[in-house]
CSV table of C-alpha atoms in Angstrom, one decimal:
chain,number,residue,atom,x,y,z
A,1,MET,CA,19.1,81.4,-3.6
A,2,GLN,CA,20.8,79.9,-6.7
A,3,THR,CA,19.9,76.3,-5.8
A,4,SER,CA,16.3,77.3,-5.3
A,5,ARG,CA,16.2,78.9,-8.8
A,6,VAL,CA,17.8,75.8,-10.3
A,7,GLY,CA,15.2,73.6,-8.6
A,8,GLN,CA,12.3,75.6,-9.9
A,9,GLU,CA,13.7,75.6,-13.5
A,10,THR,CA,14.3,71.8,-13.3
A,11,ALA,CA,10.7,71.3,-12.2
A,12,LYS,CA,9.4,73.3,-15.1
A,13,ALA,CA,11.6,71.5,-17.6
A,14,VAL,CA,10.5,68.1,-16.4
A,15,LYS,CA,6.9,69.0,-16.5
A,16,GLN,CA,7.2,70.2,-20.0
A,17,PHE,CA,9.1,67.2,-21.4
A,18,SER,CA,7.5,64.5,-19.4
A,19,HIS,CA,5.6,61.9,-21.6
A,20,VAL,CA,3.3,60.8,-18.8
A,21,ASP,CA,1.1,63.2,-16.8
A,22,PHE,CA,2.1,61.8,-13.6
A,23,ILE,CA,3.4,63.4,-10.4
A,24,PRO,CA,4.6,60.9,-7.9
A,25,GLN,CA,3.5,61.2,-4.3
A,26,ARG,CA,6.8,59.8,-2.9
A,27,GLN,CA,9.5,62.4,-2.4
A,28,THR,CA,13.2,61.4,-2.0
A,29,ARG,CA,16.5,63.1,-2.3
A,30,SER,CA,17.5,64.2,-5.7
A,31,PHE,CA,19.9,62.1,-7.8
A,32,ALA,CA,22.2,64.0,-10.1
A,33,ALA,CA,23.0,61.0,-12.3
A,34,SER,CA,19.3,60.5,-13.1
A,35,PHE,CA,19.0,64.1,-14.1
A,36,LYS,CA,22.0,63.8,-16.4
A,37,ALA,CA,20.6,60.6,-18.0
A,38,PHE,CA,17.3,62.4,-18.6
A,39,ALA,CA,19.1,65.4,-20.1
A,40,ALA,CA,21.3,63.3,-22.3
A,41,HIS,CA,18.6,61.2,-23.9
A,42,ASP,CA,15.8,63.7,-24.3
A,43,ALA,CA,15.6,65.4,-27.7
A,44,SER,CA,13.2,68.2,-26.9
A,45,ALA,CA,13.7,71.9,-27.4
A,46,GLY,CA,14.7,72.7,-23.9
A,47,GLU,CA,17.7,70.3,-23.9
A,48,ALA,CA,20.4,73.0,-24.2
A,49,ASP,CA,19.2,75.0,-21.2
A,50,LEU,CA,19.1,71.9,-19.0
A,51,LEU,CA,22.6,70.9,-20.0
A,52,ASN,CA,24.0,74.3,-18.8
A,53,VAL,CA,23.2,73.5,-15.2
A,54,LYS,CA,26.3,72.7,-13.2
A,55,SER,CA,26.4,69.5,-11.2
A,56,GLU,CA,27.9,71.2,-8.3
A,57,ASN,CA,24.9,73.5,-8.0
A,58,VAL,CA,22.6,70.6,-8.0
A,59,ASN,CA,24.6,68.8,-5.3
A,60,ASP,CA,24.9,72.0,-3.2
A,61,ASP,CA,21.7,71.5,-1.4
A,62,SER,CA,19.7,68.4,-2.2
A,63,SER,CA,16.9,69.3,0.2
A,64,SER,CA,16.1,72.4,-1.9
A,65,LEU,CA,15.4,70.3,-4.9
A,66,SER,CA,13.0,68.2,-2.9
A,67,SER,CA,11.1,71.3,-2.0
A,68,ALA,CA,9.9,71.7,-5.6
A,69,GLY,CA,7.2,69.0,-4.9
A,70,PHE,CA,8.8,65.9,-6.6
A,71,ASP,CA,12.1,64.2,-7.2
A,72,ILE,CA,13.9,63.5,-10.4
A,73,GLU,CA,14.2,59.8,-9.7
A,74,ASP,CA,10.5,59.4,-9.8
A,75,VAL,CA,10.0,60.9,-13.3
A,76,PRO,CA,9.2,58.2,-15.9
A,77,PHE,CA,11.1,58.7,-19.1
A,78,LYS,CA,12.4,56.6,-22.0
A,79,ILE,CA,15.9,55.5,-22.3
A,80,SER,CA,17.5,54.6,-25.6
A,81,PRO,CA,18.4,50.9,-26.1
A,82,SER,CA,21.4,50.0,-24.1
A,83,ARG,CA,22.9,47.0,-22.2
A,84,LYS,CA,20.9,48.0,-19.1
A,85,ARG,CA,17.5,46.5,-18.4
A,86,LYS,CA,14.7,48.6,-19.9
A,87,ARG,CA,12.4,50.3,-17.5
A,88,TRP,CA,9.2,52.3,-17.9
A,89,VAL,CA,8.6,50.8,-21.3
A,90,ASP,CA,5.0,51.3,-22.6
A,91,THR,CA,3.4,47.8,-23.0
A,92,PRO,CA,0.1,47.1,-24.6
A,93,SER,CA,-2.8,46.3,-22.3
A,94,SER,CA,-3.7,43.0,-24.0
A,95,THR,CA,-2.1,39.8,-22.6
A,96,THR,CA,0.5,38.2,-24.8
A,97,VAL,CA,0.2,34.4,-25.1
A,98,SER,CA,3.5,32.5,-25.5
A,99,SER,CA,3.7,30.3,-28.6
A,100,ILE,CA,6.6,28.2,-27.3
A,101,SER,CA,5.6,24.6,-27.1
A,102,SER,CA,6.3,22.6,-23.9
A,103,THR,CA,9.2,20.2,-23.8
A,104,ARG,CA,7.7,18.2,-21.0
A,105,ILE,CA,8.8,14.5,-21.3
A,106,THR,CA,6.6,13.0,-18.7
A,107,PRO,CA,2.9,12.9,-19.8
A,108,HIS,CA,0.3,14.6,-17.8
A,109,LYS,CA,-2.0,12.6,-15.5
A,110,ALA,CA,-4.9,13.3,-17.8
A,111,ASN,CA,-3.0,11.8,-20.7
A,112,LEU,CA,-2.1,8.8,-18.6
A,113,LYS,CA,-5.8,8.2,-17.9
A,114,ALA,CA,-6.7,8.6,-21.6
A,115,GLU,CA,-4.0,6.1,-22.7
A,116,SER,CA,-4.8,3.6,-20.0
A,117,SER,CA,-8.5,3.4,-21.2
A,118,ASP,CA,-7.5,0.9,-23.8
A,119,ASP,CA,-5.8,-1.4,-21.3
A,120,LYS,CA,-7.3,-4.9,-21.2
A,121,THR,CA,-6.6,-5.3,-17.5
A,122,PRO,CA,-9.9,-6.2,-15.8
A,123,LYS,CA,-11.3,-3.5,-13.6
A,124,LYS,CA,-11.8,-4.2,-9.9
A,125,VAL,CA,-15.3,-4.8,-8.9
A,126,LYS,CA,-16.8,-2.4,-6.4
A,127,ARG,CA,-17.7,-4.8,-3.7
A,128,LYS,CA,-20.5,-4.3,-1.2
A,129,PRO,CA,-19.7,-6.0,2.2
A,130,ALA,CA,-22.2,-7.9,4.3
A,131,ARG,CA,-24.7,-5.4,5.7
A,132,ARG,CA,-27.5,-5.4,8.2
A,133,VAL,CA,-31.0,-4.6,6.8
A,134,VAL,CA,-34.0,-4.0,9.0
A,135,ASP,CA,-37.3,-5.1,7.5
A,136,PRO,CA,-40.7,-3.3,8.1
A,137,ALA,CA,-41.4,-5.8,10.9
A,138,GLY,CA,-38.3,-4.7,12.8
A,139,GLN,CA,-36.3,-7.9,12.1
A,140,VAL,CA,-32.6,-7.6,11.4
A,141,GLU,CA,-31.5,-9.5,8.3
A,142,ILE,CA,-27.9,-9.8,7.1
A,143,HIS,CA,-27.4,-9.6,3.4
A,144,PRO,CA,-24.3,-11.4,2.1
A,145,PRO,CA,-21.5,-9.6,0.2
A,146,SER,CA,-21.9,-9.1,-3.5
A,147,ASN,CA,-20.4,-11.9,-5.7
A,148,TRP,CA,-19.3,-13.9,-2.7
A,149,GLU,CA,-20.2,-17.2,-4.4
A,150,GLU,CA,-18.1,-16.4,-7.5
A,151,VAL,CA,-15.1,-15.7,-5.2
A,152,TYR,CA,-15.7,-18.8,-3.2
A,153,ASP,CA,-15.9,-21.1,-6.2
A,154,ALA,CA,-12.8,-19.5,-7.8
A,155,VAL,CA,-10.8,-20.2,-4.6
A,156,LYS,CA,-12.0,-23.8,-4.5
A,157,GLU,CA,-10.8,-24.3,-8.1
A,158,MET,CA,-7.4,-22.8,-7.2
A,159,ARG,CA,-7.1,-25.0,-4.1
A,160,LYS,CA,-7.5,-28.1,-6.3
A,161,LYS,CA,-4.4,-27.3,-8.3
A,162,VAL,CA,-2.0,-26.6,-5.5
A,163,LEU,CA,-1.3,-28.8,-2.4
A,164,ALA,CA,-1.0,-26.8,0.8
A,165,PRO,CA,0.6,-27.8,4.0
A,166,VAL,CA,-2.8,-27.9,5.8
A,167,ASP,CA,-3.9,-30.6,3.3
A,168,THR,CA,-1.3,-33.2,4.5
A,169,MET,CA,-0.3,-31.8,7.9
A,170,GLY,CA,-3.4,-30.1,9.3
A,171,CYS,CA,-4.7,-30.9,12.7
A,172,GLU,CA,-7.5,-33.1,11.4
A,173,THR,CA,-5.0,-35.4,9.6
A,174,LEU,CA,-2.4,-35.9,12.4
A,175,ALA,CA,-4.3,-38.4,14.6
A,176,GLU,CA,-3.3,-42.0,14.1
A,177,GLN,CA,-6.0,-44.0,12.5
A,178,HIS,CA,-5.2,-47.4,14.1
A,179,LEU,CA,-6.0,-46.1,17.6
A,180,SER,CA,-9.4,-46.2,19.3
A,181,PRO,CA,-11.9,-43.4,18.7
A,182,ARG,CA,-11.2,-42.0,22.2
A,183,ASP,CA,-7.5,-41.8,21.6
A,184,LYS,CA,-7.9,-40.3,18.2
A,185,ARG,CA,-10.1,-37.6,19.6
A,186,PHE,CA,-7.5,-36.9,22.3
A,187,GLN,CA,-4.7,-36.6,19.7
A,188,THR,CA,-6.8,-34.2,17.6
A,189,LEU,CA,-7.2,-32.0,20.7
A,190,ILE,CA,-3.5,-32.1,21.5
A,191,ALA,CA,-2.7,-31.2,17.8
A,192,LEU,CA,-4.9,-28.2,18.0
A,193,MET,CA,-3.4,-27.1,21.3
A,194,LEU,CA,0.1,-27.3,19.8
A,195,SER,CA,-0.9,-25.5,16.6
A,196,SER,CA,-1.3,-22.1,18.1
A,197,GLN,CA,1.3,-19.7,16.8
A,198,THR,CA,3.0,-22.6,15.0
A,199,LYS,CA,3.3,-23.6,11.3
A,200,ASP,CA,1.6,-26.9,10.2
A,201,THR,CA,5.0,-28.4,9.3
A,202,THR,CA,6.5,-27.7,12.7
A,203,ASN,CA,3.3,-28.9,14.5
A,204,ALA,CA,3.5,-32.2,12.5
A,205,ILE,CA,7.1,-32.7,13.7
A,206,ALA,CA,6.1,-32.2,17.4
A,207,MET,CA,3.1,-34.5,17.0
A,208,ARG,CA,5.2,-37.2,15.4
A,209,ARG,CA,7.7,-37.1,18.3
A,210,LEU,CA,4.9,-37.5,20.8
A,211,GLN,CA,3.4,-40.5,18.9
A,212,THR,CA,6.7,-42.3,18.5
A,213,GLU,CA,8.8,-41.5,21.6
A,214,LEU,CA,6.2,-42.0,24.2
A,215,PRO,CA,5.7,-45.5,25.6
A,216,HIS,CA,3.4,-47.8,23.7
A,217,PRO,CA,0.8,-47.1,22.4
A,218,GLY,CA,2.1,-43.6,22.0
A,219,LEU,CA,0.2,-40.4,22.5
A,220,THR,CA,-2.6,-41.2,24.9
A,221,LEU,CA,-4.2,-39.6,27.9
A,222,GLU,CA,-2.5,-42.1,30.3
A,223,ASN,CA,1.0,-41.5,28.9
A,224,ILE,CA,0.5,-37.7,29.2
A,225,LEU,CA,-0.6,-38.1,32.8
A,226,ALA,CA,2.5,-40.2,33.5
A,227,ILE,CA,5.2,-38.2,31.7
A,228,ASP,CA,7.4,-35.8,33.5
A,229,PRO,CA,6.8,-32.2,32.4
A,230,VAL,CA,10.4,-31.6,31.6
A,231,ARG,CA,10.4,-34.5,29.2
A,232,LEU,CA,7.2,-33.4,27.7
A,233,ASN,CA,8.7,-29.9,27.1
A,234,GLU,CA,11.6,-31.5,25.4
A,235,LEU,CA,9.4,-33.4,23.0
A,236,ILE,CA,7.4,-30.3,21.9
A,237,TYR,CA,10.3,-27.9,22.1
A,238,VAL,CA,10.0,-26.9,18.4
A,239,VAL,CA,6.5,-25.4,18.7
A,240,GLY,CA,5.9,-21.8,19.7
A,241,PHE,CA,5.3,-21.0,23.4
A,242,HIS,CA,6.2,-24.6,24.3
A,243,ASN,CA,6.6,-23.8,28.0
A,244,ASN,CA,3.0,-22.6,28.3
A,245,LYS,CA,1.7,-25.4,26.2
A,246,THR,CA,3.5,-28.0,28.4
A,247,ARG,CA,1.6,-26.7,31.4
A,248,TYR,CA,-1.7,-26.5,29.5
A,249,ILE,CA,-1.4,-30.1,28.3
A,250,LYS,CA,-0.6,-31.5,31.7
A,251,ALA,CA,-3.5,-29.6,33.3
A,252,THR,CA,-5.9,-30.6,30.5
A,253,ALA,CA,-5.1,-34.3,31.0
A,254,ILE,CA,-5.9,-34.1,34.7
A,255,ILE,CA,-9.2,-32.3,33.9
A,256,LEU,CA,-10.2,-34.9,31.3
A,257,ARG,CA,-9.5,-37.7,33.8
A,258,ASP,CA,-11.4,-36.1,36.6
A,259,SER,CA,-14.3,-34.3,35.0
A,260,PHE,CA,-14.9,-35.9,31.5
A,261,ASN,CA,-14.4,-39.6,32.1
A,262,SER,CA,-11.0,-39.6,30.4
A,263,ASP,CA,-12.4,-38.3,27.1
A,264,ILE,CA,-12.6,-34.9,25.5
A,265,PRO,CA,-15.7,-32.8,26.0
A,266,ASP,CA,-18.5,-33.0,23.4
A,267,SER,CA,-19.6,-29.4,23.7
A,268,ILE,CA,-18.2,-25.9,23.0
A,269,GLU,CA,-18.6,-24.9,26.6
A,270,GLY,CA,-16.7,-28.0,27.8
A,271,LEU,CA,-13.9,-27.6,25.3
A,272,MET,CA,-13.4,-23.9,26.1
A,273,SER,CA,-13.2,-24.7,29.8
A,274,LEU,CA,-9.9,-26.5,29.2
A,275,PRO,CA,-6.7,-24.3,29.6
A,276,GLY,CA,-5.3,-23.0,26.4
A,277,VAL,CA,-8.4,-23.8,24.3
A,278,GLY,CA,-10.2,-20.8,22.7
A,279,PRO,CA,-13.3,-20.5,20.5
A,280,LYS,CA,-11.4,-21.3,17.3
A,281,MET,CA,-9.9,-24.6,18.7
A,282,ALA,CA,-13.2,-25.5,20.3
A,283,TYR,CA,-15.2,-25.3,17.1
A,284,LEU,CA,-12.6,-27.0,15.0
A,285,CYS,CA,-12.1,-29.8,17.6
A,286,LEU,CA,-15.9,-30.4,17.9
A,287,SER,CA,-16.2,-30.6,14.1
A,288,ALA,CA,-13.1,-32.8,13.6
A,289,ALA,CA,-13.4,-35.1,16.6
A,290,TRP,CA,-17.1,-35.4,17.1
A,291,GLY,CA,-18.3,-34.6,13.6
A,292,ARG,CA,-20.6,-31.8,14.8
A,293,THR,CA,-20.3,-28.3,13.2
A,294,GLU,CA,-21.8,-25.7,15.5
A,295,GLY,CA,-19.7,-22.7,14.4
A,296,ILE,CA,-16.9,-21.5,12.2
A,297,GLY,CA,-13.3,-21.9,13.3
A,298,VAL,CA,-11.8,-18.5,12.4
A,299,ASP,CA,-8.0,-18.2,12.6
A,300,VAL,CA,-5.7,-15.4,11.3
A,301,HIS,CA,-6.0,-16.6,7.7
A,302,VAL,CA,-9.8,-16.6,7.6
A,303,HIS,CA,-9.9,-13.2,9.4
A,304,ARG,CA,-7.3,-11.6,7.2
A,305,ILE,CA,-8.4,-12.9,3.8
A,306,THR,CA,-12.1,-12.2,4.3
A,307,ASN,CA,-11.3,-8.6,5.2
A,308,LEU,CA,-9.1,-8.3,2.1
A,309,TRP,CA,-12.1,-9.4,0.1
A,310,ARG,CA,-14.2,-6.7,1.8
A,311,TRP,CA,-16.7,-9.2,3.0
A,312,HIS,CA,-16.7,-7.2,6.2
A,313,ARG,CA,-14.5,-4.9,8.2
A,314,THR,CA,-13.8,-6.6,11.5
A,315,LYS,CA,-11.0,-6.1,14.1
A,316,GLY,CA,-10.7,-9.7,15.5
A,317,PRO,CA,-11.4,-13.3,14.7
A,318,GLU,CA,-14.4,-13.5,17.0
A,319,GLU,CA,-16.0,-10.6,15.3
A,320,THR,CA,-15.3,-12.1,11.9
A,321,ARG,CA,-16.9,-15.4,13.1
A,322,GLY,CA,-20.1,-13.6,14.1
A,323,MET,CA,-20.3,-11.8,10.7
A,324,LEU,CA,-19.7,-15.0,8.7
A,325,GLU,CA,-22.1,-17.1,10.6
A,326,ALA,CA,-24.8,-14.5,10.0
A,327,TRP,CA,-25.0,-15.0,6.3
A,328,LEU,CA,-22.7,-17.9,5.1
A,329,PRO,CA,-24.7,-21.1,4.4
A,330,ARG,CA,-24.3,-23.6,7.2
A,331,GLU,CA,-23.0,-26.4,4.9
A,332,LYS,CA,-19.9,-24.3,4.3
A,333,TRP,CA,-19.0,-23.7,7.9
A,334,HIS,CA,-16.7,-26.7,8.2
A,335,GLU,CA,-14.8,-26.4,5.0
A,336,ILE,CA,-14.2,-22.6,4.9
A,337,ASN,CA,-11.4,-22.8,7.5
A,338,HIS,CA,-9.5,-25.6,5.6
A,339,LEU,CA,-10.2,-23.8,2.3
A,340,LEU,CA,-8.9,-20.3,3.3
A,341,VAL,CA,-6.0,-21.6,5.4
A,342,GLY,CA,-4.6,-23.5,2.4
A,343,PHE,CA,-5.3,-20.4,0.2
A,344,GLY,CA,-3.4,-18.2,2.7
A,345,GLN,CA,-0.5,-20.7,2.7
A,346,THR,CA,0.0,-20.9,-1.0
A,347,VAL,CA,-1.3,-17.8,-2.8
A,348,CYS,CA,-2.6,-15.1,-0.4
A,349,LEU,CA,0.4,-15.1,1.9
A,350,PRO,CA,0.6,-12.9,4.9
A,351,VAL,CA,3.7,-11.3,3.5
A,352,GLY,CA,4.3,-11.1,-0.2
A,353,ARG,CA,0.9,-12.0,-1.6
A,354,LYS,CA,1.0,-13.6,-5.1
A,355,CYS,CA,-1.7,-11.5,-6.7
A,356,GLY,CA,-0.1,-12.0,-10.1
A,357,GLU,CA,-0.9,-15.7,-9.8
A,358,CYS,CA,-4.4,-15.3,-8.3
A,359,VAL,CA,-7.5,-15.9,-10.4
A,360,LEU,CA,-9.4,-13.4,-8.3
A,361,SER,CA,-6.9,-10.6,-9.3
A,362,ALA,CA,-7.0,-11.6,-13.0
A,363,ARG,CA,-10.8,-11.4,-13.0
A,364,GLY,CA,-11.0,-8.2,-11.0
A,365,LEU,CA,-12.8,-9.9,-8.1
A,366,CYS,CA,-10.4,-9.0,-5.4
A,367,PRO,CA,-10.5,-5.3,-4.3
A,368,SER,CA,-7.2,-5.6,-2.5
A,369,ALA,CA,-5.1,-6.9,-5.3
A,370,VAL,CA,-1.8,-5.0,-5.1
A,371,VAL,CA,0.0,-5.9,-8.4
A,372,GLU,CA,-0.7,-6.6,-12.0
A,373,ARG,CA,1.7,-8.3,-14.5
A,374,LYS,CA,2.8,-6.4,-17.6
A,375,VAL,CA,5.3,-7.5,-20.2
A,376,ILE,CA,7.7,-4.9,-21.5
A,377,GLY,CA,8.0,-5.0,-25.3
A,378,LYS,CA,11.1,-6.6,-26.8
A,379,ARG,CA,14.0,-4.4,-27.9
A,380,VAL,CA,16.4,-5.1,-30.8
A,381,ARG,CA,19.9,-3.8,-30.8
A,382,LYS,CA,22.3,-4.1,-33.7
A,383,GLU,CA,25.9,-5.0,-32.9
A,384,HIS,CA,29.0,-4.8,-35.1
A,385,VAL,CA,30.9,-8.1,-34.7
A,386,ILE,CA,34.4,-9.0,-36.0
A,387,GLU,CA,35.4,-12.6,-35.8
A,388,GLN,CA,38.8,-14.1,-36.4
A,389,ARG,CA,38.6,-17.6,-37.7
A,390,GLU,CA,41.3,-20.2,-37.3
A,391,ASP,CA,42.3,-20.1,-41.0
A,392,GLY,CA,43.2,-16.5,-40.7
A,393,ILE,CA,40.1,-15.1,-42.3
A,394,THR,CA,38.4,-12.1,-40.6
A,395,ILE,CA,34.6,-11.9,-40.8
A,396,ASP,CA,33.0,-8.6,-40.3
A,397,LYS,CA,29.2,-8.8,-39.8
A,398,ASN,CA,26.2,-7.1,-38.1
A,399,GLU,CA,24.1,-9.1,-35.6
A,400,GLU,CA,20.8,-8.3,-34.1
A,401,VAL,CA,20.5,-9.0,-30.4
A,402,VAL,CA,16.9,-9.3,-29.2
A,403,PHE,CA,16.1,-8.5,-25.5
A,404,LYS,CA,12.8,-10.0,-24.5
A,405,GLY,CA,10.7,-8.2,-22.0
A,406,GLU,CA,10.6,-9.2,-18.4
A,407,GLU,CA,7.5,-9.6,-16.3
A,408,VAL,CA,7.4,-6.6,-13.9
A,409,ALA,CA,5.1,-6.1,-10.9
A,410,ILE,CA,3.5,-2.7,-11.1
A,411,LYS,CA,1.9,-1.4,-8.0
A,412,GLU,CA,-1.7,-0.4,-8.4
A,413,GLU,CA,-2.8,0.5,-4.8
A,414,ASP,CA,-2.0,-0.5,-1.1
A,415,VAL,CA,-5.0,-1.6,0.6
A,416,THR,CA,-4.8,-3.0,4.1
A,417,ALA,CA,-7.6,-4.5,5.9
A,418,GLU,CA,-8.7,-2.6,8.9
């Protein structure tokens, strides 16, 4: 057949003029336009014979062309430069490296670290928490946290400069001094019972109302026994959970009268037997009312701050108390609550800690410091100013406006105590 003869001649021509000794394995239908493009751009000797082939003969039976063993679309060939994308261009085997420089504006992280090496900001001290060590004899010994004395002394110096609410309105200061020792101890106990979930300023208001609005001589065990619960609830309405505290105070007064000779207990067990009194209140009351320190009163401030310092990793105040009592010197058991409560009220606040004003953060002693203070350099801008004076003279001058840098809080890391 004619088409069969044309296919055979085409196969021979392609094999002769192909630049690559390559026979594709894939076979598809023939494409007349590809053949024409190959014939038009090839400058070999057999070009004239290939151009004489009629396109209608090629399209007559495309399956016959495929029977030659390959397809014209699969033949690699060079095309002269044109607007179309170049294909099958021979490229060198070596890899070409681009010489175009990067236009990246933001520096890489590696450069940031290199630049920040000259920063004078003190590095945070890697703190070792209190740890249990077993000696060869099998005895367990608690080693204190590293640098705890430096941290403790720095906080004491800061507390001397700033007056905290606990200094003037703490539970130890609210008892009236002109009363008998028994009545003063009772007022200390009531102040501690009211202080739960209540700020010192609010607690002081409630205590003052009890001291002034109850019958003479004021807040005593006898007056609490005689007062109506509704009236008592009105007097302490400002404190948190005042309904529960009204019941606790009335029940405590009856227990003190019947079981403790109208005085407060002088032991931790006796104090914790009263309704609404927990370990923290018991240890603080025993220390403030009776002058005996048998444990550390740990509230939310002491628990939160000591965990921020990485002195330990505890989940509750009672676990914190056990860890502190294991290594903290006994002479500091009474003052640590007052010290850290005031520090938590003025500097290390529960929300919005003032790490930029804290000495521990400046010295790198606090591993949980969240901000550092940096001053942005000043900028100078020239302005063209035209002034019209009253005498009709126009003044044209250039002024320099200086913008001073503002103190900006830059976040370093978010560490929360577990």
